[in-house]
């Protein structure tokens, strides 16, 4: 079989061998329920608390500000619906942006159906939220600003510190979905002025099905999943000890060499972007040219459609994405690309590649080599390209 | 997710291209996904002598375009009109549920091309409706959310 | 080190070797996001759908009635809050019992704070819900009955089929928390007339942090965790593929030899119960003598306190529980034991042992041998026992 070139690390990452090894004992040997009082369960309890420490340290938080969840999506839902419920008496207004992940957008839409008012901030052509609009949107009833750290589709990194400052000045809580940022850019909740933050294990070589909600100790956080007394009574359910241990190990490893690895990926990113834009006409980079994740390239190719492009790349053994994986079943063009002002049919023809630790310069060359004839072939099939050539030829 | 036949027609589309001075040309857009398809016809004595397509769309859209053109080539206009999107999908060994709407694009583009042919030649074809702006399909039976 | 005798399978179970092996490829090799369209992700997508089939078959459901969750607790929360939201226009009344798991009780209490009315049915001295009270509690506004399949503390199995019949007759939805039942007793949703059912992987030798909500296709089920299009748009979040695969494998294995294994455990259970009641005076079995889980023994020892008992057993290498693990941090006496009518101080002195596939007759003998002197020692320390002896001696 031909080799697979995996360029979809924003969708998910493999679990690292070291991470898996850290997890293994907790499946079959030290499998005790951390809530049990006998000494056999001490191993799992201790592993759980060490994982909490590791993660707290990784984002500059206190141990008791870390709550384990079953996914990044759950963390987003909890942060938003939890704050909405706890601060309802203070106000019913929430501010977010048009380029959030569906976990945030759909949680906000749910709240809109339940008596909340949500402002969806515009972004500029690079995908950055409008800070002036943010400031002028805040009112007496505003209880939460939720703006993602880095965009999963176009990689744009938001001015989190500035947003944190504005939120603080105006006495509004600030949540950020940092699912795509962890392991790629430094994240320190105090430095950034973030009150709540979401993490997902499988985006940085940890396991799927486990996440974190950070909530500053001053935040009144109501339970979202009610049950036993786990997570200081705020999130019921027997803790996923192996998953949590794996996520903590993965974060530790990711942070240990983040600086070099990010620099390496950034170079590859810029290299492949340049090569593509050079070789393929009518292509444009989406997202901010510098303020972007070190591993994200998102390019629109006019006149062609994303799925066809992905299938053809797949036949060459290249895994890439067009929009986010979790909506690849969807037919709508990406809400992110529409928000940065791309017309419908151009938004349709976008390619996201997201690099990882295994990515090499060779992979980049292979991608470009494969891409050029594929785009040509698809354009030759395209009625839009035909019209364009006729009208401009 | 696609059948082997779909993949075959996607990677080696039959009858892809244009026809100079075509007797009928139809272009339709899919309201559900924004994709676009165009079909060219060469008609002699009421028989489709040649047919070509161009498609801006997903794998299923390309494959159904290809299969639809295969199915109508050499057929009379009336026979061609009887070919439904379901028949095209079936000839491709089926489509994923979320991709059924893509096959409508082929059916509608073909009808639009035949309509154009009829208009140009002053022919009235029983039961043939003018092309719609947008294609809608029946909503899937998925219960609402 | 002395050998550990693990008698707390109701708290959690180890992951079986075969289960772990089924999971392993999905961590490091076939790690693709099931929502991705390239062929590399086909393995995970297929594994996910096969797991869904296995689980559907295991409880007599359709594939599309199976929704994967991050825990049994999430499944309970979703079922209850989801139905509450979807059927709010029909009514605001929910019926449950006093012996439910906290996942159900606290979800109900949450709803009570949000305009719902909840009836908590009494149970008899064996822990069985009062069906007459159930019937007379149903009113026009009743939208849901949620009664657990088998109790996690005292092992009592409820008359699920009868409840299903009553619910159907009265046009009310019926949810059951089957977390403790799966793998021990046959569960067929159609046979039992169940509309929603919760499952948790780690209770039958599957992994922690993964569960299932079954919802009959006719149930209007709103999303509880909003996000991407996963689980047919009803539960957002990248699927925990290894966890789901493991849970399905575990269910398959558990069902394959359920009959023999349950018979074996039932025999051990009755053996150890007889031995304890024979050797220790002032002890009583809690829960129904026959209508109980094959692996559950729950005994109250008068005049002694549960935690002390557990610690002393622990020192002998025996893992057991007193009340449910997830509330072992709590100081309140078990709400279940109070509901079956035990006075406060007797409820405090209860021991739950829950057998598993590794349990042997030898283990039972070791337990009894350890238990007798421990109870004696604790009674010798107890002022309650002193009073009792003085008053009765
Ligand atoms: C009856 C019952 N319901 C629900 C749960 C919750 O399951 P989980 O801890 O997997 O969320 C448990 C176990 O803790 C249980 O015994
Ligand atoms: C920005 C962002 N937020 C949230 C999520 C959801 O994470 P998960 O799928 O682990 O629930 C993702 C990834 O899918 C993401 O990219
Ligand atoms: S998704 Fe548009 S034609 Fe298939
Ligand atoms: S004296 Fe310690 S819990 Fe009661």
Tab-separated table of C-alpha atoms in Angstrom, chain C residues 7 153-155 265 268-274 276 285-286 292-299 321 351-355 364 367:
chain	number	residue	atom	x	y	z
C	7	UNK	CA	-14.830	-7.105	45.664
C	153	UNK	CA	-25.986	-0.229	46.402
C	154	UNK	CA	-28.398	-2.954	47.358
C	155	UNK	CA	-28.652	-4.750	44.015
C	265	UNK	CA	-21.685	-15.397	40.768
C	268	UNK	CA	-20.985	-17.315	45.316
C	269	UNK	CA	-23.169	-14.429	46.360
C	270	UNK	CA	-25.598	-16.655	48.206
C	271	UNK	CA	-22.769	-18.603	49.715
C	272	UNK	CA	-20.984	-15.595	51.134
C	273	UNK	CA	-24.198	-14.002	52.312
C	274	UNK	CA	-25.198	-17.164	54.205
C	276	UNK	CA	-21.739	-13.879	56.925
C	285	UNK	CA	-29.142	-8.434	54.246
C	286	UNK	CA	-30.211	-5.286	52.447
C	292	UNK	CA	-31.209	-8.772	43.039
C	293	UNK	CA	-28.094	-8.560	40.915
C	294	UNK	CA	-26.194	-11.842	40.847
C	295	UNK	CA	-23.059	-10.116	42.086
C	296	UNK	CA	-24.349	-7.903	44.878
C	297	UNK	CA	-24.271	-8.501	48.608
C	298	UNK	CA	-25.166	-5.676	50.941
C	299	UNK	CA	-25.228	-6.298	54.651
C	321	UNK	CA	-17.555	-0.447	49.621
C	351	UNK	CA	-20.979	-3.211	53.632
C	352	UNK	CA	-21.391	-3.707	49.908
C	353	UNK	CA	-19.417	-6.375	48.186
C	354	UNK	CA	-19.862	-6.831	44.462
C	355	UNK	CA	-18.412	-9.891	42.794
C	364	UNK	CA	-15.450	-15.464	49.874
C	367	UNK	CA	-13.594	-12.248	53.324
